[in-house]
PDB file of C-alpha atoms in Angstrom:
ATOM      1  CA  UNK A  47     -32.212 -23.936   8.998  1.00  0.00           C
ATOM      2  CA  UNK A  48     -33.563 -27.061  10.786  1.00  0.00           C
ATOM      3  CA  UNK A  49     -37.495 -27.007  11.433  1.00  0.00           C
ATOM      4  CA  UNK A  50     -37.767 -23.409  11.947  1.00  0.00           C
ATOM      5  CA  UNK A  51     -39.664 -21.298   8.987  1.00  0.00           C
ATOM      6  CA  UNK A  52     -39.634 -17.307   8.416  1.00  0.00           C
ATOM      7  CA  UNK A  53     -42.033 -15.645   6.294  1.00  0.00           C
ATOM      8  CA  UNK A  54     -41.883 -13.564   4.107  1.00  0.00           C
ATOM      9  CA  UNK A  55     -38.674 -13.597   2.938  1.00  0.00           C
ATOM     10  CA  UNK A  56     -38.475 -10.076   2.105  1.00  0.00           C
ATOM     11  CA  UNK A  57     -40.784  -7.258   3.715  1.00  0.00           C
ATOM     12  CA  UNK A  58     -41.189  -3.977   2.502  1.00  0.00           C
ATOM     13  CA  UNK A  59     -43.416  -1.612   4.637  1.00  0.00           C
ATOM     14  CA  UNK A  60     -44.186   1.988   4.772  1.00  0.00           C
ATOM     15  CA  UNK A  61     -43.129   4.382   6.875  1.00  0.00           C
ATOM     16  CA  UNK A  62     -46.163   5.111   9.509  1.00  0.00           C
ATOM     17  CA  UNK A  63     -47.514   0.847   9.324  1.00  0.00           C
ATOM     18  CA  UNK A  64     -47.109  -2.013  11.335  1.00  0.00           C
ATOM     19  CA  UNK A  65     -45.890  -5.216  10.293  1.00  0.00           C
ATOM     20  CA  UNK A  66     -46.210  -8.836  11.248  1.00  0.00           C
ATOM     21  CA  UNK A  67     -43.036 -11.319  10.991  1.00  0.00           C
ATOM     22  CA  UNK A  68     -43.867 -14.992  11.427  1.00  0.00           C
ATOM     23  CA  UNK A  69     -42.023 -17.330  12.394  1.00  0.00           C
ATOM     24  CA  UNK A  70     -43.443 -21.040  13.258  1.00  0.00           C
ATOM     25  CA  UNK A  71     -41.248 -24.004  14.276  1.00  0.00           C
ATOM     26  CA  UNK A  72     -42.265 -27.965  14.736  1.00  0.00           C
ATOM     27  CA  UNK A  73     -39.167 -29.220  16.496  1.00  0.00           C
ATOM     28  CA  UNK A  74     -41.722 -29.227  19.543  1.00  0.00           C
ATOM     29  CA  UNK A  75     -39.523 -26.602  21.307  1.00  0.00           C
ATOM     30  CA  UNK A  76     -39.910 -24.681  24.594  1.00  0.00           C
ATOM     31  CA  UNK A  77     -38.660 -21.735  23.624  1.00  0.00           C
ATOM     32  CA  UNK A  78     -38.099 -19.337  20.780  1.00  0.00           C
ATOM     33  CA  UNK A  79     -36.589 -15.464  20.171  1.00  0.00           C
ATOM     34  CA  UNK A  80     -36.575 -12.722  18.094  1.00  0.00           C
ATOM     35  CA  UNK A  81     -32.938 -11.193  17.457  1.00  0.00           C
ATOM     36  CA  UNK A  82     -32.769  -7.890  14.864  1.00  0.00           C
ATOM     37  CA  UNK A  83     -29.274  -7.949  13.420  1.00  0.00           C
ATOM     38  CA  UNK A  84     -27.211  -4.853  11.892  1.00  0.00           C
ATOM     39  CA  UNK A  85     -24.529  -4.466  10.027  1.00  0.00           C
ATOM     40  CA  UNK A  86     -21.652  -4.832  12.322  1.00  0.00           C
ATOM     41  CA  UNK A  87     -23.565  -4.695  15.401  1.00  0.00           C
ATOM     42  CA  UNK A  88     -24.053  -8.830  15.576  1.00  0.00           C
ATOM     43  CA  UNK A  89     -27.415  -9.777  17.008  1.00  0.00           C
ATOM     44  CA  UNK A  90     -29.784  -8.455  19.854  1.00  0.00           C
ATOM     45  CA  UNK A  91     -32.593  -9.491  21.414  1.00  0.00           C
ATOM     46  CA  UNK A  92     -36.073  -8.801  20.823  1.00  0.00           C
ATOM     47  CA  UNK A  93     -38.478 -10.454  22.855  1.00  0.00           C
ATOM     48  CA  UNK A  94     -38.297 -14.251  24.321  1.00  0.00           C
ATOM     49  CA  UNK A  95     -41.149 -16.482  25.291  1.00  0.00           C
ATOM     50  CA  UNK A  96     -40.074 -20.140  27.630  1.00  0.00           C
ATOM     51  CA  UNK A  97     -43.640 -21.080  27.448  1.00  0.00           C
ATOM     52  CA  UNK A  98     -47.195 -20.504  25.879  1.00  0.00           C
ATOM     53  CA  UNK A  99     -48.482 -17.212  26.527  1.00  0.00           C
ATOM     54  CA  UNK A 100     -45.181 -15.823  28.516  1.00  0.00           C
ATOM     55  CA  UNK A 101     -42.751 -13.688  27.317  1.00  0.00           C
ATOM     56  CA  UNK A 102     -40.453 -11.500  28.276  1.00  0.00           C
ATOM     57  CA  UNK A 103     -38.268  -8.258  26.783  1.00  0.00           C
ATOM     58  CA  UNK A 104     -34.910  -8.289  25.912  1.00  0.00           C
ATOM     59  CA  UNK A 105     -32.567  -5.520  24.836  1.00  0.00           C
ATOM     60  CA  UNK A 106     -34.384  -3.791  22.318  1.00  0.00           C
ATOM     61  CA  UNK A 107     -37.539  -4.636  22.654  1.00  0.00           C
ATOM     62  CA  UNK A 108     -39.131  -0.811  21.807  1.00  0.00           C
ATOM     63  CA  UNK A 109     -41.290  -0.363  19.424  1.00  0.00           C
ATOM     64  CA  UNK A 110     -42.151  -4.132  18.884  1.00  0.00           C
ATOM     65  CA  UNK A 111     -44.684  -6.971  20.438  1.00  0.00           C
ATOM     66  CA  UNK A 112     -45.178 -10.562  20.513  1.00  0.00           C
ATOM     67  CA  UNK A 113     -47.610 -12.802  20.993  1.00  0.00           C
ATOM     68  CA  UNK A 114     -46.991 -16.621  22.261  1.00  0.00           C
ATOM     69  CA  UNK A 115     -50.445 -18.203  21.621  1.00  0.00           C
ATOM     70  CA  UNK A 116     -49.171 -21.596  20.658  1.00  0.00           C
ATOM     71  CA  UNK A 117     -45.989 -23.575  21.704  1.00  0.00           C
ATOM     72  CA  UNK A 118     -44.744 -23.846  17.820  1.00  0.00           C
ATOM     73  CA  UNK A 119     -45.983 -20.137  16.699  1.00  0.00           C
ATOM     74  CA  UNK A 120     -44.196 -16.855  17.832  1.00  0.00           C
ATOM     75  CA  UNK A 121     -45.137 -13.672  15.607  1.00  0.00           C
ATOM     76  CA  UNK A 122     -43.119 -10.407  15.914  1.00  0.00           C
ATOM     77  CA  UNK A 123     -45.047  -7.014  15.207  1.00  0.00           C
ATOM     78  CA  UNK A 124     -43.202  -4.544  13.988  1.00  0.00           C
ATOM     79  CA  UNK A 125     -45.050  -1.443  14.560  1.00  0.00           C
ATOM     80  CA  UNK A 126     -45.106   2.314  13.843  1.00  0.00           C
ATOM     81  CA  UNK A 127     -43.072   3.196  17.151  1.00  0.00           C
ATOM     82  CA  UNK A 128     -39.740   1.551  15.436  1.00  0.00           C
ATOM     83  CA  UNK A 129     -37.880   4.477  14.549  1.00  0.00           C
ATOM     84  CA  UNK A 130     -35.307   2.077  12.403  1.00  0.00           C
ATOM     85  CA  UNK A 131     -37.005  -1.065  11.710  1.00  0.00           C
ATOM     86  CA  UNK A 132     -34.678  -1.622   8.248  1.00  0.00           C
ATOM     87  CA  UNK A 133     -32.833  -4.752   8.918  1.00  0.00           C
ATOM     88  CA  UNK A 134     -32.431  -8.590   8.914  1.00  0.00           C
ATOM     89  CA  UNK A 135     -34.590 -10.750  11.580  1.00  0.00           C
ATOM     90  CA  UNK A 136     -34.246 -13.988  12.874  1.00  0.00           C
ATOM     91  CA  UNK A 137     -36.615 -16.059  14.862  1.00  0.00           C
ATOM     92  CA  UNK A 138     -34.848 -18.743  17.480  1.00  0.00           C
ATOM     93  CA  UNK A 139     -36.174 -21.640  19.311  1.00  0.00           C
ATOM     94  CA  UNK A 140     -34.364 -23.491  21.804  1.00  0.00           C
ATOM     95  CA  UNK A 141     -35.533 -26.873  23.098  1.00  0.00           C
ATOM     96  CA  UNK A 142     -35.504 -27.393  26.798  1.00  0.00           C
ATOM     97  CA  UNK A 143     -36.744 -25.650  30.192  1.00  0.00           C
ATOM     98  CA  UNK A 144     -34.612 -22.730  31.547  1.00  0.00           C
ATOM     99  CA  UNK A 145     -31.399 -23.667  32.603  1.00  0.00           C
ATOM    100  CA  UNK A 146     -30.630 -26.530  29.957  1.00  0.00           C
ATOM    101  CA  UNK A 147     -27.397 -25.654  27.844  1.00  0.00           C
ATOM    102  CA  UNK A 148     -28.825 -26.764  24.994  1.00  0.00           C
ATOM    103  CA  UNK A 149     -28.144 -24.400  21.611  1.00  0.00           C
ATOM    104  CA  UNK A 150     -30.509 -22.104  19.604  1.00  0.00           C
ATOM    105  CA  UNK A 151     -31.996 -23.025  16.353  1.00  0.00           C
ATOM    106  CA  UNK A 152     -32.202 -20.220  13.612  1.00  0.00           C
ATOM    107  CA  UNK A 153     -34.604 -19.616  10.714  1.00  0.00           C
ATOM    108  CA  UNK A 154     -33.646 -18.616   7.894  1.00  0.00           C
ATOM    109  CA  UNK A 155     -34.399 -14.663   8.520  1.00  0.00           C
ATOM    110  CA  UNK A 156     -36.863 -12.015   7.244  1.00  0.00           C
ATOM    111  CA  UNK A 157     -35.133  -8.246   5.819  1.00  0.00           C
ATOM    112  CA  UNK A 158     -37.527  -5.766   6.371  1.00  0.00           C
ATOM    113  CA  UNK A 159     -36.790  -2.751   4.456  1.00  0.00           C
ATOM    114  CA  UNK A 160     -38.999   0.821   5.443  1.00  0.00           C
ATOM    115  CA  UNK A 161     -39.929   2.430   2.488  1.00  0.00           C
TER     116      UNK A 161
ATOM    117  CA  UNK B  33     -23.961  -8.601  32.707  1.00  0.00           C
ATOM    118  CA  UNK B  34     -22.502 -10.490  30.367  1.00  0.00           C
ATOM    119  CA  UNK B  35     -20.136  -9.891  27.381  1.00  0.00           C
ATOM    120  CA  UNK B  36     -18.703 -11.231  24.170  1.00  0.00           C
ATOM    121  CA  UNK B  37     -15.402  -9.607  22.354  1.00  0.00           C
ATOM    122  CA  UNK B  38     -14.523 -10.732  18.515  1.00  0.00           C
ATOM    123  CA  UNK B  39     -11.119  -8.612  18.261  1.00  0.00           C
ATOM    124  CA  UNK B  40     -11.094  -9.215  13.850  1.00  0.00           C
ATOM    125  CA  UNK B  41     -13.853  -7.992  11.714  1.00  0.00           C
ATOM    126  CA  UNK B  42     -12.806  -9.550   8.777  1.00  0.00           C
ATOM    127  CA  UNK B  43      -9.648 -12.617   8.921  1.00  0.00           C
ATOM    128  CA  UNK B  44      -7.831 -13.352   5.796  1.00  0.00           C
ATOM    129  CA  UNK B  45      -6.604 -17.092   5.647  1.00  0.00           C
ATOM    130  CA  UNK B  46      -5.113 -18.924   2.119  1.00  0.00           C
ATOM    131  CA  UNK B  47      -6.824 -22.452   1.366  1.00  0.00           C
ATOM    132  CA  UNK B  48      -5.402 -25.166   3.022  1.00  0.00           C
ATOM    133  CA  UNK B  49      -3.606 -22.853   6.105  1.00  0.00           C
ATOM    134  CA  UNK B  50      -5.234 -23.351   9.505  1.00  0.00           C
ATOM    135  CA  UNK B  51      -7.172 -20.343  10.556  1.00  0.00           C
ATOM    136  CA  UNK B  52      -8.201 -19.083  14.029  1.00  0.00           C
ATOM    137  CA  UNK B  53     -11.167 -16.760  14.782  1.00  0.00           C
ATOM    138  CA  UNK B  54     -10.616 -14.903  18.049  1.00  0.00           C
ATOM    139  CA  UNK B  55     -13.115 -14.725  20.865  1.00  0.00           C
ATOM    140  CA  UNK B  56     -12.904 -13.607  24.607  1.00  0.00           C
ATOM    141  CA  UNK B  57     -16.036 -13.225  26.557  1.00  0.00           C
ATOM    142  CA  UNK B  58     -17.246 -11.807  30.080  1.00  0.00           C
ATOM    143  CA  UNK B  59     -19.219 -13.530  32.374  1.00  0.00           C
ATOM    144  CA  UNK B  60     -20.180 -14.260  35.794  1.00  0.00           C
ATOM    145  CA  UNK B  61     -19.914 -17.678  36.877  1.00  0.00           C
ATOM    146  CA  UNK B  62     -18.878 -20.417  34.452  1.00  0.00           C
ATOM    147  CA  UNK B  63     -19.522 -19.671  30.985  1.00  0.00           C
ATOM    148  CA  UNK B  64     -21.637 -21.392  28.472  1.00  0.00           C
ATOM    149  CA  UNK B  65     -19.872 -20.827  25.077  1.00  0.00           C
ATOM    150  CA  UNK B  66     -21.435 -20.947  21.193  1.00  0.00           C
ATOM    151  CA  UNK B  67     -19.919 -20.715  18.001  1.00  0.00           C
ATOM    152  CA  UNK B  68     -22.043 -19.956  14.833  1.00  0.00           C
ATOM    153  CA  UNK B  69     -21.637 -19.287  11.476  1.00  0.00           C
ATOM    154  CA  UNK B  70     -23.669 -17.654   8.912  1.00  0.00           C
ATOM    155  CA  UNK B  71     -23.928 -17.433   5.320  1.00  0.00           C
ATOM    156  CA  UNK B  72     -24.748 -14.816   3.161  1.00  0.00           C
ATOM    157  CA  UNK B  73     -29.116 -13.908   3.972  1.00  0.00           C
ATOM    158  CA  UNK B  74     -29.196 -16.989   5.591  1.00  0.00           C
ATOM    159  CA  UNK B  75     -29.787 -18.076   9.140  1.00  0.00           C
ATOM    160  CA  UNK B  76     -27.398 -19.215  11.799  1.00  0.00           C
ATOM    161  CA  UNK B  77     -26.269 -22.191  11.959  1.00  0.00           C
ATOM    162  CA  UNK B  78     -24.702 -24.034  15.075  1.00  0.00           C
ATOM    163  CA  UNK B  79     -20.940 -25.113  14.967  1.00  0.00           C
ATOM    164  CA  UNK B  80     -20.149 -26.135  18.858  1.00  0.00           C
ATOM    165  CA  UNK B  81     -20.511 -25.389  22.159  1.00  0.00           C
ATOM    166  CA  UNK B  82     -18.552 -25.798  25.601  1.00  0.00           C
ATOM    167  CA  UNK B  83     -20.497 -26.364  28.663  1.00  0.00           C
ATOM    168  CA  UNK B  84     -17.901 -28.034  30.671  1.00  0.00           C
ATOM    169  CA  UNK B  85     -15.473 -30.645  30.249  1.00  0.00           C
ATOM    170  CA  UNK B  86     -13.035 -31.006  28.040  1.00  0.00           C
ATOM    171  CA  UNK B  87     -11.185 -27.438  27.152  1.00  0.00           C
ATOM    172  CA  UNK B  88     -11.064 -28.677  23.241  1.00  0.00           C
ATOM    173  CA  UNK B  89     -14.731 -29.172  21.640  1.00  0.00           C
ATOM    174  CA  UNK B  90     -14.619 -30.730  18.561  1.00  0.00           C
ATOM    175  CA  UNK B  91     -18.112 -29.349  15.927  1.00  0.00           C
ATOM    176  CA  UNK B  92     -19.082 -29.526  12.785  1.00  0.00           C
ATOM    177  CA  UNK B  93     -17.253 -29.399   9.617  1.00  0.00           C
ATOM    178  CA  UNK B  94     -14.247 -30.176  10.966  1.00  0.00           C
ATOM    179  CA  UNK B  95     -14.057 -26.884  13.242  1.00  0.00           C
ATOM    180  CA  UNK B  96     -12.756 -26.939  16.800  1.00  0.00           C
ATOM    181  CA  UNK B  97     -12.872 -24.392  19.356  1.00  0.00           C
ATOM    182  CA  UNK B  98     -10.424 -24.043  23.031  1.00  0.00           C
ATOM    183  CA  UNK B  99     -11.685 -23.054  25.717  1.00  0.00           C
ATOM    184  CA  UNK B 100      -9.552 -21.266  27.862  1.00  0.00           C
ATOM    185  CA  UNK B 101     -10.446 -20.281  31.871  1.00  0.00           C
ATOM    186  CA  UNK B 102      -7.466 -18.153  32.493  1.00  0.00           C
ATOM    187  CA  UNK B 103      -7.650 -15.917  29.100  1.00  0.00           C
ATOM    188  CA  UNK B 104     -11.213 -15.793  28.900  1.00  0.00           C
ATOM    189  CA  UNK B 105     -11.230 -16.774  25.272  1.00  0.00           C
ATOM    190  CA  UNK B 106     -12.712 -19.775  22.612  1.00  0.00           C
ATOM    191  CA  UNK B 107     -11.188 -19.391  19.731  1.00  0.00           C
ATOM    192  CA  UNK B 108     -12.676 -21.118  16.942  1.00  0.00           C
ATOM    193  CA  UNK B 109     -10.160 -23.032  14.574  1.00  0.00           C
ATOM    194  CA  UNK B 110      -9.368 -25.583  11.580  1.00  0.00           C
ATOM    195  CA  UNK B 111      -6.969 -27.066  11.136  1.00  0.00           C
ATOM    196  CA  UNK B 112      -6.977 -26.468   6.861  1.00  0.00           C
ATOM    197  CA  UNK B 113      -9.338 -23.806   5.576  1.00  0.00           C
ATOM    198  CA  UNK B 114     -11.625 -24.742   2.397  1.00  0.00           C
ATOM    199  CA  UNK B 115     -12.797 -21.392   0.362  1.00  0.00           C
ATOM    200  CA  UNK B 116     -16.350 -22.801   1.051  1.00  0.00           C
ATOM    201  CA  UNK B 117     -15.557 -21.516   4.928  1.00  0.00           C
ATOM    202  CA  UNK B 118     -15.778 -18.360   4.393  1.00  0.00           C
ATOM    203  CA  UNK B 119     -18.800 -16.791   6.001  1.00  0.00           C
ATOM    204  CA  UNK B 120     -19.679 -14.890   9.172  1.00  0.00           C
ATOM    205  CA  UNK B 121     -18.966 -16.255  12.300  1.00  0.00           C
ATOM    206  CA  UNK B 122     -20.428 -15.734  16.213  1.00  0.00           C
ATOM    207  CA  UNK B 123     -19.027 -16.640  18.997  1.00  0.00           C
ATOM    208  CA  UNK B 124     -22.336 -16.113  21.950  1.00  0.00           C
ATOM    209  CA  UNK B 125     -22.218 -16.541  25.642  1.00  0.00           C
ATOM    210  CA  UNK B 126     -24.983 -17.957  27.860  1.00  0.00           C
ATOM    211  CA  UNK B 127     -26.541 -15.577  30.363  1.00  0.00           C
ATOM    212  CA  UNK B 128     -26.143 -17.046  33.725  1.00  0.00           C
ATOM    213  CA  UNK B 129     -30.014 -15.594  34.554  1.00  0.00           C
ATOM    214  CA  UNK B 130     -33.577 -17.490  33.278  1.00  0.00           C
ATOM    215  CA  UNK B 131     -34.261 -17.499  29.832  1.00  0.00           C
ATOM    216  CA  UNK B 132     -30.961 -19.083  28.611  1.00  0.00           C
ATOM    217  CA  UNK B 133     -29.752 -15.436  26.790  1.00  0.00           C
ATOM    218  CA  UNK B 134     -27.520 -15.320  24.726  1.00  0.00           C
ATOM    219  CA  UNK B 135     -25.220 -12.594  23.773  1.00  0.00           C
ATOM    220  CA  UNK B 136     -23.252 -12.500  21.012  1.00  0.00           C
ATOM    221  CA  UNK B 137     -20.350 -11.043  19.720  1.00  0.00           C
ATOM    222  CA  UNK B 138     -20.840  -8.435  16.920  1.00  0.00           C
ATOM    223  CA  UNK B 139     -19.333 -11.366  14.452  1.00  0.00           C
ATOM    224  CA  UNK B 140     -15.583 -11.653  12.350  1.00  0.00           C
ATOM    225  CA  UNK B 141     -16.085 -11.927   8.287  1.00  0.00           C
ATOM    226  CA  UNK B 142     -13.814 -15.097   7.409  1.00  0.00           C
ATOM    227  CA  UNK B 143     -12.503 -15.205   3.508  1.00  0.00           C
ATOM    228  CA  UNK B 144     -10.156 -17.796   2.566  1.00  0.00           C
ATOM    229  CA  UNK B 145      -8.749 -17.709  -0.998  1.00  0.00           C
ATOM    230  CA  UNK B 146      -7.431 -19.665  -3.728  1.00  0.00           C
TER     231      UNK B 146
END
């Protein structure tokens, strides 16, 4: 999972809370994204930031925010307005300005489970 | 928009066989391909990619993947499967906008047995 760190693990949260994923990385990267993935639905996109305090919205980006404070830092809220929120998600970071073909880097994931 | 097609959910391949994990994908321009592979509540990890070049891309673990203009596809493939293959496997394509998306393919469940 390369220099990219999730916490927690494992998240359990009530229904009617918000939650904060982490997800910090110090392979000095440009850019980093959240992706939600579902059983047999692969992965989709969050939220993606290419620089400090930019970001933009990707596919399903309702009912969640980011912040992009610092370049190696890229928290996910998780907040009431999810309808679903149960499920597995990763945080990506991707070295390189827009337009390089370089790959993503994965952490190793946080499940979030609504009590 | 952009588009990724894994035909398999789940391939069944006997140890020591060569296996081949399907992929065709939708794009416009050229297409910036990704395989991945994930194990069980783990991350991704990265296997290969084809920018350009050479149609066959050699990655890690001794996987390979063909890239192929007039099919649309990149199959991923080995040439002998070890049980410690079997995972989850992606097969992404780049988004040809800012941002360097990716979209993925909703993933094929590889087992290879004994």
């Amino acid at each position: 999972d390369g220099g990219i760190t999730q916490s927690p693990k494992y998240l359990f949260r009530k229904e009617g809370q918000n939650v904060t994923l982490s997800c910090e990385q110090n392979l000095n990267h440009d850019a980093m994204y959240w992706y939600r993935q579902d059983p047999g639905q692969g992965l989709r996109l969050i939220y993606y930031s290419q620089i400090v305090n930019d970001f933009q919205k990707g596919d399903i980006a309702e009912g969640y925010s980011v912040s992009r404070e610092k370049k190696e830092s890229f928290p996910l809220t998780v907040t009431s307005a999810q309808k679903n929120p149960t499920a597995f998600y990763l945080c990506a970071s991707r070295a390189g300005a827009s337009g390089y073909n370089n790959e993503q880097f994965f952490g190793p994931g946080t499940r979030l489970t609504v009590l | 928009a952009q588009s990724v097609a894994q035909p398999e959910d789940q391939v069944n391949v006997a140890e020591g066989n060569p296996l081949t994990v399907k992929c065709t994908y939708s794009v416009s321009g050229n297409p910036y391909l990704f395989w991945y592979v994930q194990y069980p509540n783990r991350g991704l990890q990265f296997l290969l990619k084809y920018i350009t070049g050479d149609n066959l891309v050699k990655g890690s673990y001794g996987f390979e993947a063909e890239f192929n203009k007039s099919q649309t596809s990149f199959h991923l493939k080995k040439p002998s499967a070890l049980v410690s293959d079997s995972a989850l496997y992606f097969c992404a394509v780049r988004s040809t906008g800012g941002g360097n998306k990716l979209t993925f393919g909703t993933g094929t469940q590889l087992k290879v047995e004994l």
